[in-house]
Every structure is written in structure tokens, then in C-alpha cells.
Amino acid sequence: QVQLVESGGGLVQTGGSLRLSCAAAGRTVSDYAMGWFRQAPGKEREFVGVINWSGRSTFYADSVKGRSTISRDNAKNTIYLQMNSLKPEDTAVYYCAASTTTGSTSVRSYDYWGQGTQVTVSS
């Protein structure tokens, strides 16, 4: 079992940047595909992006493609979500998640979740 803790959220103006971190404990993140999701008030949790175990393959939702980059540092047991050109519609709680399979865009593919970190983008 792996425990995930997100950090790095906060309040940022439109056009700004944030880097979210997801630190893992209990197991090494290299055992998992790692995903990022977000959930805005009153909405379902939605896929943001995923990175495979080696870090050589990533996939992003259209809504963040070109503005976001997921990376991983297996030595630090941490993954990152760099978000640029932030928009008010990016406001949400952001979650990282670990998948024991290949990971996908579906929340059902993930076995472990962090508690989330709030990102608020002001207009």
C-alpha cells in the first residue's frame, strides 16, 4: 500500500503558474502509473494527466494539454504537475493517484488517492 500527499496548491492569478507535488510513502512510486485528477465544486472528478512508471510516457486531458507537464522523480518518490497559463476554470481540488496497472483516464483504474490540494485561479 502507498500513501500519497499532495502539496503546492494555492491562489494564483489568471496566467500564472503552479507546481503541484505528490509525495509517496510506504511503497516506491516506480511501482505505479501515477495520475492527476481534479474536482471542482458540484462537478465530478476529472482526469488531468497520467505518467507511466518510467516517466517516458505521458498523456493529458485536452483541457490542460500544452499548459501542463507531469514528471516524476522516482529517487525522491515524488511526482509533479507543472501547470502554466492557468485559467479560472482550472480552479479545483487536485488529486494524485496511483494505479497498479497501466493507469488510464478513468478514476476506476486507480487504487490509491491522496487527500487533494486546492488550486484557485482568480480572474
Tab-separated table of N, CA and C in Angstrom:
chain	number	residue	atom	x	y	z
A	1	GLN	N	0.850	-1.193	0.000
A	1	GLN	CA	0.000	0.000	0.000
A	1	GLN	C	0.883	1.239	0.000
A	2	VAL	N	0.412	2.283	-0.655
A	2	VAL	CA	1.157	3.526	-0.742
A	2	VAL	C	0.291	4.668	-0.234
A	3	GLN	N	0.903	5.581	0.485
A	3	GLN	CA	0.220	6.782	0.949
A	3	GLN	C	0.709	7.959	0.101
A	4	LEU	N	-0.235	8.789	-0.326
A	4	LEU	CA	0.079	9.907	-1.206
A	4	LEU	C	-0.311	11.221	-0.536
A	5	VAL	N	0.564	12.194	-0.634
A	5	VAL	CA	0.301	13.511	-0.048
A	5	VAL	C	0.624	14.582	-1.073
A	6	GLU	N	-0.405	15.337	-1.453
A	6	GLU	CA	-0.227	16.420	-2.403
A	6	GLU	C	0.127	17.717	-1.679
A	7	SER	N	0.837	18.575	-2.371
A	7	SER	CA	1.157	19.906	-1.855
A	7	SER	C	1.400	20.833	-3.032
A	8	GLY	N	1.478	22.125	-2.728
A	8	GLY	CA	1.805	23.100	-3.759
A	8	GLY	C	0.640	23.897	-4.284
A	9	GLY	N	-0.558	23.572	-3.835
A	9	GLY	CA	-1.706	24.341	-4.277
A	9	GLY	C	-1.711	25.739	-3.674
A	10	GLY	N	-2.636	26.550	-4.139
A	10	GLY	CA	-2.737	27.901	-3.616
A	10	GLY	C	-3.572	28.792	-4.505
A	11	LEU	N	-3.484	30.068	-4.251
A	11	LEU	CA	-4.208	31.082	-5.019
A	11	LEU	C	-3.247	31.720	-6.008
A	12	VAL	N	-3.664	31.765	-7.254
A	12	VAL	CA	-2.820	32.336	-8.299
A	12	VAL	C	-3.700	33.118	-9.263
A	13	GLN	N	-3.126	34.122	-9.874
A	13	GLN	CA	-3.880	34.916	-10.844
A	13	GLN	C	-3.930	34.225	-12.195
A	14	THR	N	-4.908	34.598	-12.979
A	14	THR	CA	-5.003	34.090	-14.353
A	14	THR	C	-3.695	34.333	-15.093
A	15	GLY	N	-3.236	33.286	-15.762
A	15	GLY	CA	-1.975	33.367	-16.481
A	15	GLY	C	-0.771	32.923	-15.680
A	16	GLY	N	-0.966	32.704	-14.398
A	16	GLY	CA	0.131	32.289	-13.537
A	16	GLY	C	0.442	30.813	-13.641
A	17	SER	N	1.375	30.385	-12.807
A	17	SER	CA	1.839	29.000	-12.815
A	17	SER	C	1.879	28.448	-11.399
A	18	LEU	N	1.744	27.136	-11.325
A	18	LEU	CA	1.900	26.417	-10.061
A	18	LEU	C	2.550	25.076	-10.365
A	19	ARG	N	3.303	24.579	-9.395
A	19	ARG	CA	3.794	23.213	-9.480
A	19	ARG	C	3.291	22.443	-8.273
A	20	LEU	N	2.485	21.444	-8.563
A	20	LEU	CA	1.977	20.569	-7.515
A	20	LEU	C	2.914	19.382	-7.349
A	21	SER	N	3.042	18.951	-6.112
A	21	SER	CA	3.852	17.779	-5.810
A	21	SER	C	2.989	16.706	-5.180
A	22	CYS	N	3.396	15.471	-5.387
A	22	CYS	CA	2.726	14.335	-4.776
A	22	CYS	C	3.813	13.423	-4.223
A	23	ALA	N	3.940	13.420	-2.918
A	23	ALA	CA	4.955	12.598	-2.264
A	23	ALA	C	4.346	11.279	-1.820
A	24	ALA	N	5.074	10.222	-2.065
A	24	ALA	CA	4.587	8.879	-1.725
A	24	ALA	C	5.363	8.303	-0.559
A	25	ALA	N	4.664	7.515	0.230
A	25	ALA	CA	5.292	6.803	1.339
A	25	ALA	C	4.717	5.397	1.405
A	26	GLY	N	5.535	4.488	1.868
A	26	GLY	CA	5.064	3.122	2.029
A	26	GLY	C	5.496	2.196	0.913
A	27	ARG	N	5.455	2.693	-0.294
A	27	ARG	CA	5.915	1.936	-1.455
A	27	ARG	C	6.604	2.919	-2.391
A	28	THR	N	7.405	2.407	-3.292
A	28	THR	CA	8.054	3.283	-4.246
A	28	THR	C	7.115	3.596	-5.404
A	29	VAL	N	7.108	4.842	-5.842
A	29	VAL	CA	6.192	5.237	-6.913
A	29	VAL	C	6.547	4.586	-8.233
A	30	SER	N	7.763	4.067	-8.347
A	30	SER	CA	8.130	3.413	-9.594
A	30	SER	C	7.338	2.122	-9.811
A	31	ASP	N	6.615	1.683	-8.793
A	31	ASP	CA	5.757	0.506	-8.937
A	31	ASP	C	4.435	0.839	-9.617
A	32	TYR	N	4.146	2.134	-9.809
A	32	TYR	CA	2.820	2.551	-10.242
A	32	TYR	C	2.860	3.497	-11.433
A	33	ALA	N	1.799	3.441	-12.208
A	33	ALA	CA	1.470	4.574	-13.060
A	33	ALA	C	0.795	5.603	-12.154
A	34	MET	N	1.099	6.868	-12.377
A	34	MET	CA	0.596	7.912	-11.496
A	34	MET	C	-0.242	8.912	-12.280
A	35	GLY	N	-1.403	9.210	-11.751
A	35	GLY	CA	-2.296	10.138	-12.424
A	35	GLY	C	-2.600	11.357	-11.575
A	36	TRP	N	-3.022	12.398	-12.265
A	36	TRP	CA	-3.551	13.599	-11.619
A	36	TRP	C	-5.000	13.777	-12.059
A	37	PHE	N	-5.838	14.095	-11.107
A	37	PHE	CA	-7.242	14.381	-11.346
A	37	PHE	C	-7.590	15.690	-10.641
A	38	ARG	N	-8.740	16.226	-10.984
A	38	ARG	CA	-9.210	17.411	-10.280
A	38	ARG	C	-10.724	17.363	-10.143
A	39	GLN	N	-11.198	18.072	-9.134
A	39	GLN	CA	-12.641	18.109	-8.893
A	39	GLN	C	-13.037	19.503	-8.452
A	40	ALA	N	-13.880	20.114	-9.261
A	40	ALA	CA	-14.425	21.429	-8.941
A	40	ALA	C	-15.726	21.251	-8.171
A	41	PRO	N	-16.138	22.256	-7.413
A	41	PRO	CA	-17.386	22.147	-6.639
A	41	PRO	C	-18.569	21.799	-7.524
A	42	GLY	N	-19.320	20.787	-7.123
A	42	GLY	CA	-20.508	20.398	-7.854
A	42	GLY	C	-20.254	19.596	-9.110
A	43	LYS	N	-18.994	19.260	-9.366
A	43	LYS	CA	-18.657	18.507	-10.575
A	43	LYS	C	-18.000	17.181	-10.213
A	44	GLU	N	-17.999	16.287	-11.172
A	44	GLU	CA	-17.340	15.006	-10.978
A	44	GLU	C	-15.823	15.174	-11.069
A	45	ARG	N	-15.143	14.225	-10.458
A	45	ARG	CA	-13.684	14.224	-10.551
A	45	ARG	C	-13.284	13.928	-11.997
A	46	GLU	N	-12.368	14.735	-12.525
A	46	GLU	CA	-11.983	14.567	-13.915
A	46	GLU	C	-10.486	14.354	-14.065
A	47	PHE	N	-10.161	13.633	-15.102
A	47	PHE	CA	-8.782	13.307	-15.432
A	47	PHE	C	-8.027	14.536	-15.888
A	48	VAL	N	-6.783	14.660	-15.415
A	48	VAL	CA	-5.896	15.732	-15.859
A	48	VAL	C	-4.753	15.156	-16.695
A	49	GLY	N	-4.073	14.159	-16.162
A	49	GLY	CA	-2.966	13.557	-16.894
A	49	GLY	C	-2.432	12.345	-16.162
A	50	VAL	N	-1.601	11.577	-16.863
A	50	VAL	CA	-1.029	10.362	-16.296
A	50	VAL	C	0.395	10.207	-16.804
A	51	ILE	N	1.228	9.604	-15.978
A	51	ILE	CA	2.603	9.301	-16.357
A	51	ILE	C	2.860	7.838	-16.029
A	52	ASN	N	3.554	7.162	-16.936
A	52	ASN	CA	3.797	5.741	-16.685
A	52	ASN	C	4.919	5.570	-15.663
A	53	TRP	N	5.203	4.322	-15.320
A	53	TRP	CA	6.116	4.063	-14.213
A	53	TRP	C	7.511	4.605	-14.478
A	54	SER	N	7.944	4.598	-15.732
A	54	SER	CA	9.310	5.027	-16.043
A	54	SER	C	9.417	6.524	-16.256
A	55	GLY	N	8.282	7.162	-16.511
A	55	GLY	CA	8.297	8.583	-16.825
A	55	GLY	C	8.462	8.889	-18.291
A	56	ARG	N	8.562	7.848	-19.112
A	56	ARG	CA	8.805	8.068	-20.545
A	56	ARG	C	7.527	8.325	-21.328
A	57	SER	N	6.397	8.070	-20.710
A	57	SER	CA	5.130	8.222	-21.415
A	57	SER	C	4.163	9.015	-20.560
A	58	THR	N	3.564	10.034	-21.180
A	58	THR	CA	2.551	10.834	-20.509
A	58	THR	C	1.355	11.018	-21.430
A	59	PHE	N	0.240	11.340	-20.825
A	59	PHE	CA	-0.989	11.603	-21.583
A	59	PHE	C	-1.787	12.622	-20.797
A	60	TYR	N	-2.372	13.592	-21.524
A	60	TYR	CA	-3.057	14.698	-20.871
A	60	TYR	C	-4.473	14.869	-21.399
A	61	ALA	N	-5.320	15.405	-20.547
A	61	ALA	CA	-6.638	15.816	-20.989
A	61	ALA	C	-6.500	17.004	-21.939
A	62	ASP	N	-7.430	17.106	-22.858
A	62	ASP	CA	-7.388	18.211	-23.826
A	62	ASP	C	-7.430	19.566	-23.124
A	63	SER	N	-8.114	19.605	-21.994
A	63	SER	CA	-8.299	20.872	-21.291
A	63	SER	C	-6.991	21.445	-20.740
A	64	VAL	N	-5.978	20.601	-20.551
A	64	VAL	CA	-4.710	21.075	-19.978
A	64	VAL	C	-3.531	20.844	-20.916
A	65	LYS	N	-3.761	20.160	-22.009
A	65	LYS	CA	-2.672	19.826	-22.932
A	65	LYS	C	-2.003	21.082	-23.427
A	66	GLY	N	-0.686	21.077	-23.424
A	66	GLY	CA	0.082	22.233	-23.849
A	66	GLY	C	0.343	23.233	-22.745
A	67	ARG	N	-0.371	23.103	-21.636
A	67	ARG	CA	-0.189	24.010	-20.497
A	67	ARG	C	0.343	23.291	-19.272
A	68	SER	N	0.334	21.978	-19.313
A	68	SER	CA	0.700	21.208	-18.118
A	68	SER	C	1.712	20.129	-18.458
A	69	THR	N	2.551	19.831	-17.484
A	69	THR	CA	3.563	18.788	-17.647
A	69	THR	C	3.637	17.964	-16.374
A	70	ILE	N	3.530	16.648	-16.546
A	70	ILE	CA	3.703	15.730	-15.414
A	70	ILE	C	5.094	15.135	-15.503
A	71	SER	N	5.744	15.085	-14.378
A	71	SER	CA	7.062	14.466	-14.313
A	71	SER	C	7.155	13.660	-13.023
A	72	ARG	N	8.157	12.833	-12.969
A	72	ARG	CA	8.344	12.037	-11.764
A	72	ARG	C	9.815	11.936	-11.436
A	73	ASP	N	10.084	11.904	-10.164
A	73	ASP	CA	11.441	11.684	-9.670
A	73	ASP	C	11.361	10.466	-8.764
A	74	ASN	N	11.643	9.328	-9.327
A	74	ASN	CA	11.492	8.090	-8.563
A	74	ASN	C	12.477	8.025	-7.394
A	75	ALA	N	13.600	8.700	-7.533
A	75	ALA	CA	14.574	8.712	-6.436
A	75	ALA	C	14.022	9.448	-5.219
A	76	LYS	N	13.187	10.453	-5.489
A	76	LYS	CA	12.564	11.220	-4.403
A	76	LYS	C	11.169	10.699	-4.077
A	77	ASN	N	10.752	9.682	-4.832
A	77	ASN	CA	9.419	9.102	-4.613
A	77	ASN	C	8.323	10.158	-4.730
A	78	THR	N	8.468	10.997	-5.728
A	78	THR	CA	7.573	12.136	-5.888
A	78	THR	C	7.226	12.330	-7.355
A	79	ILE	N	5.987	12.730	-7.597
A	79	ILE	CA	5.608	13.155	-8.936
A	79	ILE	C	5.154	14.607	-8.884
A	80	TYR	N	5.155	15.239	-10.028
A	80	TYR	CA	4.876	16.663	-10.112
A	80	TYR	C	3.872	16.948	-11.215
A	81	LEU	N	3.121	18.016	-11.023
A	81	LEU	CA	2.255	18.545	-12.063
A	81	LEU	C	2.562	20.033	-12.182
A	82	GLN	N	3.234	20.389	-13.260
A	82	GLN	CA	3.520	21.789	-13.546
A	82	GLN	C	2.391	22.346	-14.395
A	83	MET	N	1.764	23.392	-13.936
A	83	MET	CA	0.656	23.998	-14.664
A	83	MET	C	0.987	25.450	-14.975
A	84	ASN	N	0.871	25.810	-16.240
A	84	ASN	CA	1.156	27.163	-16.705
A	84	ASN	C	-0.090	27.762	-17.344
A	85	SER	N	-0.042	29.053	-17.545
A	85	SER	CA	-1.154	29.764	-18.199
A	85	SER	C	-2.483	29.385	-17.558
A	86	LEU	N	-2.520	29.437	-16.257
A	86	LEU	CA	-3.706	28.986	-15.533
A	86	LEU	C	-4.907	29.872	-15.823
A	87	LYS	N	-6.078	29.228	-15.823
A	87	LYS	CA	-7.344	29.889	-16.106
A	87	LYS	C	-8.279	29.699	-14.919
A	88	PRO	N	-9.269	30.557	-14.788
A	88	PRO	CA	-10.232	30.378	-13.683
A	88	PRO	C	-10.890	29.003	-13.702
A	89	GLU	N	-11.089	28.441	-14.873
A	89	GLU	CA	-11.718	27.119	-14.953
A	89	GLU	C	-10.803	25.997	-14.498
A	90	ASP	N	-9.557	26.303	-14.198
A	90	ASP	CA	-8.668	25.312	-13.608
A	90	ASP	C	-8.856	25.210	-12.091
A	91	THR	N	-9.660	26.075	-11.536
A	91	THR	CA	-9.908	26.052	-10.098
A	91	THR	C	-10.562	24.736	-9.690
A	92	ALA	N	-9.940	24.046	-8.744
A	92	ALA	CA	-10.421	22.736	-8.319
A	92	ALA	C	-9.512	22.216	-7.205
A	93	VAL	N	-9.947	21.129	-6.602
A	93	VAL	CA	-9.047	20.352	-5.749
A	93	VAL	C	-8.349	19.346	-6.651
A	94	TYR	N	-7.041	19.306	-6.546
A	94	TYR	CA	-6.235	18.425	-7.390
A	94	TYR	C	-5.761	17.227	-6.564
A	95	TYR	N	-5.935	16.052	-7.162
A	95	TYR	CA	-5.587	14.800	-6.502
A	95	TYR	C	-4.559	14.039	-7.327
A	96	CYS	N	-3.616	13.415	-6.662
A	96	CYS	CA	-2.786	12.441	-7.348
A	96	CYS	C	-3.274	11.050	-6.960
A	97	ALA	N	-2.992	10.098	-7.827
A	97	ALA	CA	-3.477	8.742	-7.629
A	97	ALA	C	-2.491	7.754	-8.225
A	98	ALA	N	-2.468	6.573	-7.647
A	98	ALA	CA	-1.550	5.525	-8.089
A	98	ALA	C	-2.333	4.347	-8.643
A	99	SER	N	-1.869	3.847	-9.764
A	99	SER	CA	-2.509	2.706	-10.408
A	99	SER	C	-1.541	1.532	-10.460
A	100	THR	N	-2.015	0.358	-10.053
A	100	THR	CA	-1.183	-0.835	-10.123
A	100	THR	C	-1.182	-1.454	-11.511
A	101	THR	N	-2.001	-0.891	-12.381
A	101	THR	CA	-1.983	-1.337	-13.781
A	101	THR	C	-1.309	-0.249	-14.602
A	102	THR	N	-1.757	-0.018	-15.793
A	102	THR	CA	-1.090	0.973	-16.645
A	102	THR	C	-1.611	2.378	-16.440
A	103	GLY	N	-2.702	2.502	-15.669
A	103	GLY	CA	-3.314	3.807	-15.498
A	103	GLY	C	-4.132	4.172	-16.721
A	104	SER	N	-5.099	5.045	-16.520
A	104	SER	CA	-5.938	5.460	-17.643
A	104	SER	C	-6.590	6.788	-17.284
A	105	THR	N	-7.584	7.170	-18.049
A	105	THR	CA	-8.309	8.406	-17.766
A	105	THR	C	-9.434	8.200	-16.765
A	106	SER	N	-9.669	6.955	-16.382
A	106	SER	CA	-10.791	6.643	-15.500
A	106	SER	C	-10.361	6.573	-14.047
A	107	VAL	N	-11.168	7.163	-13.172
A	107	VAL	CA	-10.872	7.087	-11.741
A	107	VAL	C	-10.857	5.638	-11.260
A	108	ARG	N	-11.591	4.777	-11.944
A	108	ARG	CA	-11.676	3.382	-11.505
A	108	ARG	C	-10.376	2.608	-11.708
A	109	SER	N	-9.463	3.175	-12.486
A	109	SER	CA	-8.189	2.499	-12.733
A	109	SER	C	-7.181	2.703	-11.619
A	110	TYR	N	-7.510	3.541	-10.667
A	110	TYR	CA	-6.543	3.932	-9.644
A	110	TYR	C	-6.907	3.340	-8.296
A	111	ASP	N	-5.882	2.897	-7.606
A	111	ASP	CA	-6.078	2.147	-6.375
A	111	ASP	C	-5.853	2.986	-5.123
A	112	TYR	N	-5.027	4.008	-5.233
A	112	TYR	CA	-4.690	4.818	-4.065
A	112	TYR	C	-4.796	6.291	-4.434
A	113	TRP	N	-5.277	7.080	-3.476
A	113	TRP	CA	-5.518	8.502	-3.701
A	113	TRP	C	-4.946	9.318	-2.558
A	114	GLY	N	-4.491	10.527	-2.896
A	114	GLY	CA	-4.125	11.495	-1.879
A	114	GLY	C	-5.346	12.246	-1.399
A	115	GLN	N	-5.120	13.173	-0.493
A	115	GLN	CA	-6.230	13.920	0.107
A	115	GLN	C	-6.583	15.165	-0.702
A	116	GLY	N	-5.726	15.538	-1.636
A	116	GLY	CA	-6.015	16.675	-2.504
A	116	GLY	C	-5.391	17.971	-2.036
A	117	THR	N	-5.170	18.866	-2.986
A	117	THR	CA	-4.674	20.205	-2.691
A	117	THR	C	-5.473	21.203	-3.524
A	118	GLN	N	-5.878	22.292	-2.902
A	118	GLN	CA	-6.755	23.262	-3.549
A	118	GLN	C	-5.947	24.200	-4.443
A	119	VAL	N	-6.425	24.363	-5.662
A	119	VAL	CA	-5.894	25.360	-6.590
A	119	VAL	C	-7.007	26.327	-6.926
A	120	THR	N	-6.762	27.602	-6.711
A	120	THR	CA	-7.743	28.628	-7.018
A	120	THR	C	-7.102	29.649	-7.938
A	121	VAL	N	-7.739	29.868	-9.080
A	121	VAL	CA	-7.226	30.820	-10.060
A	121	VAL	C	-8.185	31.996	-10.108
A	122	SER	N	-7.688	33.155	-9.773
A	122	SER	CA	-8.527	34.353	-9.750
A	122	SER	C	-8.506	35.040	-11.114
A	123	SER	N	-9.646	35.619	-11.451
A	123	SER	CA	-9.749	36.289	-12.754
A	123	SER	C	-9.386	37.764	-12.648
